[in-house]
Amino acid sequence: MDKILEAVVMSSYPNNVKQGLVRRVIEAAKQPMDSEQCWSMLELSTKLYLTGDTKYKREIGKEVLEVYGHYHPEEFEEFFNVRFLLSLLQEGYGPTGKRSHYVLDYIQLGLQFVLESPSANSIFSLLRIEVLRKVCERPSPKQCAKISKLLTQHPQCIPTGKHQLLFCQQLIRCIGQFQCVSEGEEEIMEFLEQVNKVSGLLQRIWRTQTSAILPSLKELFTIISSTEEQEAPSNALASVVQFVPLELMDGVIRNLTNDDSITDVQMMMAIGRMIDWVSWPLGKNIDKWIIALLKGLAAVKKFSILIEVTLSKIEKVFSKLLYPIVREGALSVLQYMLLSFQHSHEAFHLLLPHIPRLVASLKKEDSNSATSSLEQLAELIHCMFFRFSGFPDLYEPVLEAVKALPIPNEDRIKHLLGQNAWTSQKNELACFYPRLASKSETGKIGLINLGNTCYMNSIIQSLFMASDFRHSVLNLTEGNSQPLMTKLQWLFAFLEHSQRPAISPESFLSASWPPWFTPGAQQDCSEYLKYLLDRLHEEEKTGKRIYQKLKESSLMSQAVEHHYLNKTLIEKMFGGKMMTKIRCLKCLNVSSREEAFTDLSLAFPPSDRNVRGNTSILPVEEIGPQFIEPPENAGQLMGSPWIPRKAPMTSDHAAPSMSVETLGFQEPGEAANPGHGNDVGVDAAKDPLLTFREQACAAKDSRSVPDLINYFLSPERLTAENKYHCEKCASLQDAEKVAELTEGPHYLILTLLRFSFDPRTMKRKKILDNVSIPVVLKLPILVAPEETEEVCQHGKDDAVPGSGFMTVVYDLCSVVVHSGISSESGHYYCYSRECTDTGPHGQPRDGVPKPASDKQLDFEIQWYLFNDTRVSFSSFESVSNVTSFFPKDTAYVLFYRQRPSRQSCLLHEALAEAGRLHGEPSLHKDLMEAISKDNILFLQEQEKEARNRAAYISALPKSPLWWRDLDRDKDDDSSSGGCSPAAGGGGSGSFHGLVF
């Protein structure tokens, strides 16, 4: 019969004809037959099953084996013996070099017919040994899956005792070497199914033998933490972790993170490879294990590992949000990585270029998964905006991308940030910040935040960018008896000449710290600035005069020396004078008092801006951006509100009031009057009070710095409880109080009083109104009549004969921005530029510096953004629009520099002359040596860090190019299906990129 069957199978008949003949043979096999005939048929069917070159032949062999196993069990048991199986497993079947791949399938098929036979236990014992040997030989995923299928169906064959533990460990090593060589989707799905079968076998063993779990996990960690030069272990290992009971997690993580035998490099390698597992589509709880290990490392303060791994892996994790099949786990890991990385903005900033594209892709997907992920991602982004404010230029595209998504409230943001931080002790991360490899491309140097010291950093950078002040400080002589000024000189010198990307202002902070400030708490930068300038001023008054050196070197004329020698540097640079006048409304007696100031604190007008009565005021006017060159009669003046004004030229027009002009904020389409520079944007025929009322009643968003100056300079009525005690009347009387500027400072500092006390909440609240900032400001300065006449005789436009005011022009040079809603919290950063007397191409003329044109000041002087350690290029457009994009980021302190005029030319000439003679300030020997030594030290530190970092980075597992995921989504809009970026199934290329 075996000959007949073999002839039929090998014939060239059609398969349907063969099938009919085979049916007859199989039916005949159900009848009793002698042992010899049975053996012949079993040998033939075994040959067909193991060596058949077609699926049809193997199917015939299987059918015959099953028939003989059912109807001739004794002969089958005798044939299917231990010796035969051992030969199959160790030597194979068929010619050498062409071993059958179906041996395990054959054994699984035959076992079902010998389970009750006397030889069953012997066969089970043999298989326990042989499957362990097979696994140690590292079979392919397909063969491993066959072993798993065999052992799952016949658990009696699973190794026992010590061999069982060894089997689990070796099986994990097999999984670690699994690779899918094909990129076809069917082949990948088959590979995933094979991995699932193998890991499922481990789960079965662990359920019955829990003692095998921890040794298995130890073997897994050994594999993923290996630093030897070899191929990275397969991501299929993720399938093992998903079956570890979560109740073991805490103990496992605690043992790992407290094991002193595990080096940092090994731990970093392990966690890096685990993070790569987020791309494994079949894993469950993988994200929980990754996050648990990250938290465990934070608990034992392994911050260097966490930082390196986060920075090297966060972009890859982010890219996996494109794929619905792994999105949930990837988002969980991403959330923890970002929310825990709170000592620096580096991790978040790595994602900024990719966020808009991902958001667009998720919106396009329009699925429940995508919608949920978008909302969680938006919440995460706003947490990062809150934690790392001060980067408006970088954040604008991201803010635009998520503007339509829900914004979490501040309590929710603080909750998320509070519960995920690595540590509550910020000083524990101080040594890891900043991580800057080189100086900013701007050439400027940042300042390290020493724990909520951004308020100081912003002020220091603003003072440093005030070039006249900086040069004067750097020109200080050694031994000047001004310890705080000397520390400022050293700080400025390092900001000017250091090779470091950022320096620590720790020494200056300790010296300039106001005693009532709370260490580590956010402070008011304006309060710090006032204290600092006052300290510097008082210190110089009691020490040597800073201009004594200029006197000895004869750089100053006698007139200049007489005028300026008695002033401190702070007075020369920031000091102005203001006249406060009070007029009794009964006897009209006027009392006045002149006082010095270093800054003007500008309050916001109340909602009812007409509260101060009907007295004339000095309105501030706006000039549109097209009026770059000052108009000819910009200096037309008028007197004090209480000095009789000249009659208007015609009876139909009221006399124009003295105005403060600004450049840069006329809306497109607004008409301007080029004939009257001080009245541009304001109808000259209108009464000044009416003009002010119109400005005051304008939309809230139209407030500007000139509005606040108007309010500051406008008369105030003293009545009721605020009545004035008139000396002439010898009683309390209604009165009117007005402030007038009598001397403009070289640097005008304006503080916008945004913080006010709210009696309802008993806290200081912040006024978030947007205030437009003019790039050029023209202030009215009250001068004596003889000074006005002198200026006019020189042919200048600064004053008009007979008037009491002259125009002083100021250029914006710094803006300190507060980000937040409270003075006790938030963040400070600043925009700055260097304003000088000459434009980029201007030359001194007739001994007086030629003023830079407004155009040059607007477009040719570079703006910089200083945000602690980070310094970047910026623009006035960014300064102007920051509050529009980020409502909590508002201008707080402004620095303006006075342009040279006849009133201030003495100081300008002295500074210009000193600059021409000395060029860059020459530093004294000790300071230069300190800078030189520190630069050498920095280079040595860089070399050492580069070596250490190279060792860390080389230890990190190599990953596929993560950005291909994002690029693929951008370039290929036609992908579809369960695993593609768009819907989740896609082309084979995208699926292969996801898993492997």
PDB file of C-alpha atoms in Angstrom, residues 70 86 91 95-96 221 271 280 306 431 461 472 551 581 647 651 665 675 769 861 893 933 944 972:
ATOM      1  CA  HIS A  70      -6.033   6.679  15.617  1.00  0.00           C
ATOM      2  CA  LEU A  86      16.154  11.934  19.972  1.00  0.00           C
ATOM      3  CA  GLU A  91      20.473  14.853  13.955  1.00  0.00           C
ATOM      4  CA  PRO A  95      20.214  14.536   3.985  1.00  0.00           C
ATOM      5  CA  THR A  96      22.884  16.455   5.910  1.00  0.00           C
ATOM      6  CA  PHE A 221      18.092  43.671  32.709  1.00  0.00           C
ATOM      7  CA  ILE A 271      16.552  52.828  30.564  1.00  0.00           C
ATOM      8  CA  TRP A 280       6.376  48.055  20.360  1.00  0.00           C
ATOM      9  CA  LEU A 306      17.845  61.119  33.721  1.00  0.00           C
ATOM     10  CA  CYS A 431      25.265  71.541  39.097  1.00  0.00           C
ATOM     11  CA  GLN A 461      21.656  92.628  31.553  1.00  0.00           C
ATOM     12  CA  SER A 472      31.998 104.086  33.017  1.00  0.00           C
ATOM     13  CA  LYS A 551      39.830 115.404  36.264  1.00  0.00           C
ATOM     14  CA  LYS A 581       3.975 122.354  42.600  1.00  0.00           C
ATOM     15  CA  ALA A 647      -2.667 133.581  22.318  1.00  0.00           C
ATOM     16  CA  SER A 651      -9.307 132.693  17.321  1.00  0.00           C
ATOM     17  CA  PHE A 665       2.723 102.989  16.822  1.00  0.00           C
ATOM     18  CA  GLY A 675       3.416 120.182   9.873  1.00  0.00           C
ATOM     19  CA  ASP A 769      -3.329  95.500  30.190  1.00  0.00           C
ATOM     20  CA  ILE A 861      20.472  98.375  15.856  1.00  0.00           C
ATOM     21  CA  VAL A 893      10.559  98.232  33.454  1.00  0.00           C
ATOM     22  CA  LYS A 933      42.445  82.201  34.185  1.00  0.00           C
ATOM     23  CA  LYS A 944      36.765  67.022  30.543  1.00  0.00           C
ATOM     24  CA  ASP A 972       3.123  61.239   2.337  1.00  0.00           C
TER      25      ASP A 972
END
